[in-house]
Amino acid sequence: MKTSTTARLFALAFLCGMALSTSVAQTADPLPSWNDGNAKQSIVAFVARATKEGSADFVSPAERIAVFDNDGTLWAEQPLYFQFLFALDRVKALAPQHPEWATTEPFASLLKGNVKGALAGGEKAVLQIMMAAHAGMTTEEFERIVKDWIATAKHLVTKRPSTEMVYQPMLELLAYLRANGFKTFIVSGGGIEFMRPWTEKVYGIPPEQVVGSSIKTKFESINGVPALMRLPEVNFIDDGPGKPVGIHQHIGRRPIAAFGNSDGDLQMLQWTAAGHGARFCLYVHHTDPDREWAYDRTSHIGKLDKGLDEATARGWTVVDMKNDWKTIFPPVKN
Amino acid sequence: MKTSTTARLFALAFLCGMALSTSVAQTADPLPSWNDGNAKQSIVAFVARATKEGSADFVSPAERIAVFDNDGTLWAEQPLYFQFLFALDRVKALAPQHPEWATTEPFASLLKGNVKGALAGGEKAVLQIMMAAHAGMTTEEFERIVKDWIATAKHLVTKRPSTEMVYQPMLELLAYLRANGFKTFIVSGGGIEFMRPWTEKVYGIPPEQVVGSSIKTKFESINGVPALMRLPEVNFIDDGPGKPVGIHQHIGRRPIAAFGNSDGDLQMLQWTAAGHGARFCLYVHHTDPDREWAYDRTSHIGKLDKGLDEATARGWTVVDMKNDWKTIFPPVKN
C-alpha cells in the first residue's frame, strides 16, 4: 500500500510521540505497590542484569521466559481454590439432569451443602466432582461456561469478584517484565481451560501462554460440525515434577525466571535455577493474616515447607507479603 | 532511564528511517516465488480481508493464528521423512553400545543396510526404531544430538542439506503472514523435539510455536542436577484427528488459517474452517516430478486423497506446485 506524504508525516509524528512518552514513563517506579526492600531490589537488579546489552548476563529477548504459578501466586487460593468453587457450582447447576446424584456420593452430600461429607471420599471423590463439572461438553461450551461463571463469581470471604482477588504487586511485576522484553507464562496446577478464558483480560497473558492441568479431548463431528469433546479422563497433571514437564512440552525453552508460592512449584524453580546464565527464583510467602492469609508449612492448600527451606539455603527471593507489599489487592472497582 | 535531547533525536531519526523503509518495502511483491494465479490471489485477498480495519472480516492481531504442517508442506518428505533418516543414523551410531542388536530385529536388518527388511515388522518395528533413537537421554542431550545431525544431514537424492530442502514460496508466505500480524505455528505429525532445535533459524518459528508428536518425559535429579529424561513411551500423536487436539492443547485458540499437504492435515483444516469469520485453508499438491515429486492419492508418504476431494468440494485453495511456484527450493548456498 502506498501512503501519501501527509499520511506518512502523520505516522512519523505518531511514532515520535510514542517514543517520547515511553522515555518519560520509564522514569516512574514500575513497581509502586512494592515496599523498598530486598525482594523489590532483587527483582530490579535481576532485570537490569538480564537486559543490559554487552553484559555477561545479558539474555536475548527470545530467551526471556518467565513462568508464574497461578493459585496463591497471582490470585488468592484461600479458603478454597476458585476452581473447586466453580466445580461445586457446576454440580448444583447440573443436578436436575442427574436425579441419580440425590443418592450417590459424593454428589448427595454436596447437594445438601455438606462439602466436608462429600470430601470424605478423598481423592476419588474430588476427581468425581471435577470430572462431572469439567467433562461431557465441547471445548467451546466449556469456555462459555467458565466465562459466565467468572463474570459473577464472588470470593467466599471477601465477597469481591474472583478476578479482583489478584495480587496488585504481581500485576505490576508481570507488566514490568513484559516492558523489559520478557514473555510471561502461567504454569499452574489448575485446569488450563479453566484459566484461558480470562487470563488475557486479567493478567495480560494470552491463551497460548497458559500451561496447566488438563483432561483429554477428542475430535468429533457433531451433526457435521467439527468439535472437540471433553472426556472424563485425566490428560496431564501440571503440578510438582509435572511443572518442568509441562514447561518443556508447551514452551520448549527453559525459563530464566520462575515465581511460585508452594512446594508444588519447587521443581519448576529448581528446573529454572539449573540453567546457565542469569536466573531468578521467587517464592511468595503468605504472611499477612490481616490483609490476606498467613500459611505455609502445615497448610492443606498451598503448603510451603521444603520450598521455604530450599529458598533460604539457595538465596532465592522470598516475598514477605505483610512487609514487602504496600497493598495486596487492586482498588475496589465501582 | 533519562536520555539526552541528542540521543532522543537520534532515536526519532532512527524510527523515522524505519517507517520510511517499511513503507517502501510494502510496495514490493511479498510473494515473488509465486506465479500470479488463483492460489496467490486467494492468499493475498484473504490477508487483505482479515487485516482491513473496519471491515466485517477484520480479525484482531491476537486472533491471527496460522498453522502449518511441516513434512511435505514446508519441506520435502520424499523419498523418506527426514526424521526417519535421523532415526536410522542414530541406530547406527548407538549400535556399538547395543551388541544384542546384531541378532535382534528390526535392528539386525537395519544395521546390515536392509531398511525394507527392518520395516517388514510393520508398525511395531517402526516404533522400536523410533524409541531407540529418541528415548533414553535427557532433553538437553537430545537437543544437542538433533542440532549436530541437522547441521550435516543431506537429502538422499539431491544431496542438499536437509534445511535447504524447504519450499521457498512457503518461506515467503510465512514471512508475509507475520508481516501482517499473524502468529505462525507448526503443527506437525513429526516429533516436537526433533523440530524445535532448528525451526526458529529455518522458518522463523520459535520453539513455543511448534506443536508435534511427543514421547513422555520425567523430571529427575541426576547427581543433584534436575533433568528431564526422555522415556520410550508415546505421549501424543499429533496427526489426523490429533491435530485439532494438539492445537487446542498448545495454542488454546482456533486458527484462522491452516496449511497442509495430506489427509493427515484434513481435520486441522476442517477445524480451522469451522470457526466464525474470515478463514483460509490451503493444500500444497505435489504435482512436479521434475523439480520435486508428484504424488497424492496412492502415496504411502503424504497421501492426499480425501483431503483433495474435500478441498475441491469446499473451494479451499489447492497449490499446484508445478504451475503455481516459480521456484521450489531456495538458491544453493555457497
Short mmCIF file of N, CA and C in Angstrom, two decimals, chain B residues 8-111:
data_model
loop_
_atom_site.label_atom_id
_atom_site.label_comp_id
_atom_site.label_asym_id
_atom_site.label_seq_id
_atom_site.Cartn_x
_atom_site.Cartn_y
_atom_site.Cartn_z
N ARG B 8 17.74 11.39 22.06
CA ARG B 8 16.33 11.25 21.73
C ARG B 8 16.09 11.57 20.26
N LEU B 9 16.74 12.62 19.79
CA LEU B 9 16.58 13.00 18.38
C LEU B 9 17.11 11.89 17.48
N PHE B 10 18.22 11.29 17.92
CA PHE B 10 18.79 10.20 17.14
C PHE B 10 17.80 9.04 17.06
N ALA B 11 17.18 8.74 18.21
CA ALA B 11 16.21 7.64 18.24
C ALA B 11 15.04 7.94 17.32
N LEU B 12 14.60 9.21 17.32
CA LEU B 12 13.47 9.57 16.46
C LEU B 12 13.84 9.42 14.99
N ALA B 13 15.05 9.87 14.66
CA ALA B 13 15.50 9.76 13.27
C ALA B 13 15.54 8.30 12.86
N PHE B 14 15.97 7.46 13.78
CA PHE B 14 16.06 6.03 13.50
C PHE B 14 14.66 5.45 13.24
N LEU B 15 13.72 5.83 14.12
CA LEU B 15 12.34 5.35 13.96
C LEU B 15 11.76 5.83 12.63
N CYS B 16 12.07 7.12 12.30
CA CYS B 16 11.54 7.67 11.06
C CYS B 16 12.10 6.90 9.87
N GLY B 17 13.38 6.60 9.93
CA GLY B 17 14.01 5.83 8.86
C GLY B 17 13.34 4.48 8.71
N MET B 18 13.05 3.84 9.86
CA MET B 18 12.38 2.54 9.82
C MET B 18 11.02 2.64 9.16
N ALA B 19 10.27 3.70 9.54
CA ALA B 19 8.92 3.86 9.00
C ALA B 19 8.98 4.03 7.49
N LEU B 20 9.96 4.82 7.03
CA LEU B 20 10.08 5.05 5.59
C LEU B 20 10.43 3.77 4.85
N SER B 21 11.41 3.03 5.39
CA SER B 21 11.82 1.83 4.66
C SER B 21 10.71 0.78 4.69
N THR B 22 9.92 0.74 5.78
CA THR B 22 8.79 -0.19 5.81
C THR B 22 7.81 0.14 4.71
N SER B 23 7.53 1.44 4.57
CA SER B 23 6.51 1.81 3.59
C SER B 23 7.03 1.53 2.18
N VAL B 24 8.33 1.65 1.97
CA VAL B 24 8.90 1.32 0.65
C VAL B 24 8.79 -0.19 0.41
N ALA B 25 9.16 -0.99 1.47
CA ALA B 25 9.17 -2.44 1.32
C ALA B 25 7.79 -2.97 0.96
N GLN B 26 6.73 -2.31 1.50
CA GLN B 26 5.39 -2.82 1.27
C GLN B 26 4.95 -2.75 -0.19
N THR B 27 5.63 -1.92 -0.97
CA THR B 27 5.24 -1.82 -2.37
C THR B 27 5.81 -2.98 -3.19
N ALA B 28 6.83 -3.69 -2.66
CA ALA B 28 7.41 -4.82 -3.39
C ALA B 28 6.50 -6.03 -3.24
N ASP B 29 6.61 -6.97 -4.18
CA ASP B 29 5.81 -8.20 -4.13
C ASP B 29 6.32 -9.06 -2.96
N PRO B 30 5.46 -9.36 -1.99
CA PRO B 30 5.92 -10.16 -0.84
C PRO B 30 6.01 -11.65 -1.16
N LEU B 31 5.47 -12.06 -2.30
CA LEU B 31 5.46 -13.49 -2.66
C LEU B 31 6.09 -13.68 -4.05
N PRO B 32 7.36 -13.29 -4.21
CA PRO B 32 7.95 -13.29 -5.56
C PRO B 32 8.09 -14.66 -6.19
N SER B 33 8.12 -15.73 -5.40
CA SER B 33 8.28 -17.07 -5.98
C SER B 33 6.95 -17.70 -6.38
N TRP B 34 5.86 -16.96 -6.18
CA TRP B 34 4.54 -17.47 -6.56
C TRP B 34 4.15 -16.87 -7.91
N ASN B 35 3.76 -17.73 -8.86
CA ASN B 35 3.21 -17.22 -10.11
C ASN B 35 1.87 -16.55 -9.83
N ASP B 36 1.56 -15.53 -10.62
CA ASP B 36 0.23 -14.93 -10.49
C ASP B 36 -0.79 -15.97 -10.92
N GLY B 37 -1.77 -16.19 -10.08
CA GLY B 37 -2.77 -17.22 -10.37
C GLY B 37 -3.72 -17.29 -9.21
N ASN B 38 -4.63 -18.25 -9.25
CA ASN B 38 -5.66 -18.35 -8.22
C ASN B 38 -5.09 -18.51 -6.82
N ALA B 39 -4.06 -19.37 -6.68
CA ALA B 39 -3.52 -19.65 -5.35
C ALA B 39 -2.98 -18.36 -4.72
N LYS B 40 -2.09 -17.69 -5.43
CA LYS B 40 -1.51 -16.46 -4.90
C LYS B 40 -2.59 -15.41 -4.64
N GLN B 41 -3.50 -15.26 -5.60
CA GLN B 41 -4.55 -14.26 -5.43
C GLN B 41 -5.44 -14.55 -4.21
N SER B 42 -5.72 -15.83 -3.97
CA SER B 42 -6.58 -16.17 -2.83
C SER B 42 -5.89 -15.85 -1.51
N ILE B 43 -4.58 -16.06 -1.45
CA ILE B 43 -3.82 -15.75 -0.24
C ILE B 43 -3.85 -14.24 0.03
N VAL B 44 -3.51 -13.48 -0.99
CA VAL B 44 -3.43 -12.03 -0.84
C VAL B 44 -4.81 -11.44 -0.50
N ALA B 45 -5.85 -11.99 -1.13
CA ALA B 45 -7.21 -11.49 -0.87
C ALA B 45 -7.62 -11.78 0.58
N PHE B 46 -7.27 -12.98 1.06
CA PHE B 46 -7.61 -13.34 2.44
C PHE B 46 -6.91 -12.42 3.44
N VAL B 47 -5.62 -12.22 3.24
CA VAL B 47 -4.86 -11.37 4.17
C VAL B 47 -5.41 -9.94 4.15
N ALA B 48 -5.78 -9.47 2.98
CA ALA B 48 -6.34 -8.11 2.89
C ALA B 48 -7.65 -8.02 3.68
N ARG B 49 -8.51 -9.04 3.54
CA ARG B 49 -9.79 -9.05 4.25
C ARG B 49 -9.59 -9.09 5.76
N ALA B 50 -8.71 -9.99 6.20
CA ALA B 50 -8.55 -10.21 7.64
C ALA B 50 -7.89 -9.03 8.35
N THR B 51 -7.15 -8.22 7.59
CA THR B 51 -6.37 -7.15 8.24
C THR B 51 -6.94 -5.76 7.99
N LYS B 52 -8.02 -5.66 7.23
CA LYS B 52 -8.58 -4.34 6.92
C LYS B 52 -9.47 -3.87 8.06
N GLU B 53 -8.99 -2.90 8.81
CA GLU B 53 -9.76 -2.41 9.96
C GLU B 53 -11.10 -1.84 9.51
N GLY B 54 -12.11 -2.16 10.29
CA GLY B 54 -13.44 -1.65 9.98
C GLY B 54 -14.24 -2.58 9.09
N SER B 55 -13.56 -3.52 8.40
CA SER B 55 -14.31 -4.44 7.54
C SER B 55 -14.98 -5.52 8.39
N ALA B 56 -16.01 -6.15 7.84
CA ALA B 56 -16.76 -7.17 8.58
C ALA B 56 -15.87 -8.37 8.89
N ASP B 57 -14.86 -8.62 8.05
CA ASP B 57 -13.99 -9.79 8.21
C ASP B 57 -12.70 -9.48 8.99
N PHE B 58 -12.59 -8.27 9.52
CA PHE B 58 -11.37 -7.91 10.25
C PHE B 58 -11.16 -8.86 11.43
N VAL B 59 -9.91 -9.30 11.59
CA VAL B 59 -9.54 -10.19 12.70
C VAL B 59 -8.48 -9.47 13.53
N SER B 60 -8.68 -9.37 14.84
CA SER B 60 -7.70 -8.68 15.67
C SER B 60 -6.37 -9.44 15.62
N PRO B 61 -5.24 -8.72 15.72
CA PRO B 61 -3.93 -9.39 15.60
C PRO B 61 -3.80 -10.60 16.53
N ALA B 62 -4.32 -10.51 17.74
CA ALA B 62 -4.18 -11.63 18.69
C ALA B 62 -4.81 -12.91 18.16
N GLU B 63 -5.84 -12.78 17.34
CA GLU B 63 -6.55 -13.96 16.83
C GLU B 63 -6.01 -14.43 15.48
N ARG B 64 -5.00 -13.75 14.96
CA ARG B 64 -4.46 -14.14 13.65
C ARG B 64 -3.48 -15.30 13.80
N ILE B 65 -4.04 -16.48 14.04
CA ILE B 65 -3.25 -17.69 14.25
C ILE B 65 -3.22 -18.47 12.94
N ALA B 66 -2.02 -18.76 12.44
CA ALA B 66 -1.87 -19.56 11.22
C ALA B 66 -1.06 -20.81 11.56
N VAL B 67 -1.57 -21.98 11.15
CA VAL B 67 -0.90 -23.24 11.47
C VAL B 67 -0.43 -23.94 10.20
N PHE B 68 0.79 -24.46 10.28
CA PHE B 68 1.42 -25.11 9.13
C PHE B 68 1.86 -26.52 9.49
N ASP B 69 1.44 -27.48 8.67
CA ASP B 69 2.07 -28.79 8.71
C ASP B 69 3.54 -28.60 8.30
N ASN B 70 4.40 -29.55 8.64
CA ASN B 70 5.81 -29.42 8.27
C ASN B 70 6.19 -30.32 7.08
N ASP B 71 6.21 -31.65 7.29
CA ASP B 71 6.65 -32.57 6.24
C ASP B 71 5.74 -32.49 5.01
N GLY B 72 6.30 -32.10 3.87
CA GLY B 72 5.53 -32.02 2.64
C GLY B 72 4.81 -30.69 2.46
N THR B 73 4.77 -29.88 3.52
CA THR B 73 4.15 -28.55 3.43
C THR B 73 5.21 -27.45 3.50
N LEU B 74 6.18 -27.63 4.39
CA LEU B 74 7.25 -26.63 4.49
C LEU B 74 8.58 -27.17 3.96
N TRP B 75 8.78 -28.48 4.03
CA TRP B 75 9.99 -29.07 3.45
C TRP B 75 9.66 -30.43 2.84
N ALA B 76 10.60 -30.95 2.05
CA ALA B 76 10.37 -32.19 1.31
C ALA B 76 10.23 -33.38 2.25
N GLU B 77 9.36 -34.33 1.86
CA GLU B 77 9.16 -35.53 2.68
C GLU B 77 9.46 -36.80 1.89
N GLN B 78 9.79 -36.64 0.61
CA GLN B 78 10.13 -37.79 -0.23
C GLN B 78 11.65 -37.89 -0.37
N PRO B 79 12.21 -39.07 -0.60
CA PRO B 79 11.54 -40.37 -0.64
C PRO B 79 11.31 -40.96 0.76
N LEU B 80 11.84 -40.29 1.80
CA LEU B 80 11.65 -40.74 3.19
C LEU B 80 11.61 -39.51 4.08
N TYR B 81 10.80 -39.54 5.14
CA TYR B 81 10.80 -38.44 6.11
C TYR B 81 12.21 -38.23 6.67
N PHE B 82 12.61 -36.98 6.78
CA PHE B 82 13.93 -36.69 7.37
C PHE B 82 14.08 -37.30 8.77
N GLN B 83 12.97 -37.27 9.53
CA GLN B 83 13.09 -37.79 10.90
C GLN B 83 13.38 -39.29 10.91
N PHE B 84 12.93 -40.00 9.88
CA PHE B 84 13.23 -41.43 9.83
C PHE B 84 14.71 -41.63 9.47
N LEU B 85 15.22 -40.79 8.60
CA LEU B 85 16.67 -40.85 8.30
C LEU B 85 17.48 -40.58 9.56
N PHE B 86 17.01 -39.60 10.34
CA PHE B 86 17.67 -39.30 11.61
C PHE B 86 17.69 -40.54 12.50
N ALA B 87 16.54 -41.23 12.58
CA ALA B 87 16.46 -42.42 13.44
C ALA B 87 17.42 -43.51 12.95
N LEU B 88 17.50 -43.70 11.64
CA LEU B 88 18.42 -44.71 11.09
C LEU B 88 19.86 -44.37 11.46
N ASP B 89 20.22 -43.10 11.32
CA ASP B 89 21.58 -42.68 11.67
C ASP B 89 21.86 -42.89 13.15
N ARG B 90 20.85 -42.62 13.98
CA ARG B 90 21.02 -42.80 15.43
C ARG B 90 21.24 -44.27 15.78
N VAL B 91 20.47 -45.15 15.15
CA VAL B 91 20.62 -46.58 15.43
C VAL B 91 22.04 -47.03 15.08
N LYS B 92 22.53 -46.55 13.96
CA LYS B 92 23.92 -46.90 13.57
C LYS B 92 24.90 -46.37 14.61
N ALA B 93 24.69 -45.14 15.04
CA ALA B 93 25.63 -44.54 16.00
C ALA B 93 25.59 -45.24 17.35
N LEU B 94 24.42 -45.77 17.72
CA LEU B 94 24.26 -46.39 19.03
C LEU B 94 24.61 -47.88 19.02
N ALA B 95 24.77 -48.46 17.83
CA ALA B 95 24.96 -49.91 17.72
C ALA B 95 26.10 -50.47 18.59
N PRO B 96 27.24 -49.77 18.66
CA PRO B 96 28.33 -50.31 19.49
C PRO B 96 27.93 -50.50 20.96
N GLN B 97 26.99 -49.69 21.45
CA GLN B 97 26.51 -49.85 22.84
C GLN B 97 25.44 -50.93 22.97
N HIS B 98 25.02 -51.49 21.84
CA HIS B 98 23.93 -52.49 21.85
C HIS B 98 24.33 -53.72 21.04
N PRO B 99 25.28 -54.52 21.55
CA PRO B 99 25.69 -55.71 20.79
C PRO B 99 24.52 -56.65 20.50
N GLU B 100 23.49 -56.61 21.36
CA GLU B 100 22.33 -57.50 21.15
C GLU B 100 21.56 -57.18 19.86
N TRP B 101 21.74 -55.96 19.35
CA TRP B 101 21.03 -55.57 18.13
C TRP B 101 21.49 -56.40 16.92
N ALA B 102 22.71 -56.94 16.97
CA ALA B 102 23.23 -57.71 15.84
C ALA B 102 22.34 -58.90 15.51
N THR B 103 21.60 -59.37 16.54
CA THR B 103 20.76 -60.55 16.32
C THR B 103 19.28 -60.28 16.65
N THR B 104 18.92 -59.01 16.84
CA THR B 104 17.53 -58.68 17.18
C THR B 104 16.93 -57.81 16.09
N GLU B 105 15.76 -58.23 15.59
CA GLU B 105 15.05 -57.37 14.62
C GLU B 105 14.27 -56.28 15.35
N PRO B 106 14.06 -55.13 14.76
CA PRO B 106 14.41 -54.76 13.38
C PRO B 106 15.84 -54.27 13.22
N PHE B 107 16.60 -54.25 14.33
CA PHE B 107 17.92 -53.61 14.29
C PHE B 107 18.92 -54.38 13.42
N ALA B 108 18.85 -55.72 13.49
CA ALA B 108 19.81 -56.54 12.74
C ALA B 108 19.75 -56.22 11.25
N SER B 109 18.55 -56.21 10.69
CA SER B 109 18.40 -55.89 9.26
C SER B 109 18.87 -54.47 8.98
N LEU B 110 18.47 -53.57 9.87
CA LEU B 110 18.80 -52.16 9.67
C LEU B 110 20.31 -51.96 9.60
N LEU B 111 21.01 -52.62 10.50
CA LEU B 111 22.46 -52.43 10.58
C LEU B 111 23.18 -53.08 9.40
#
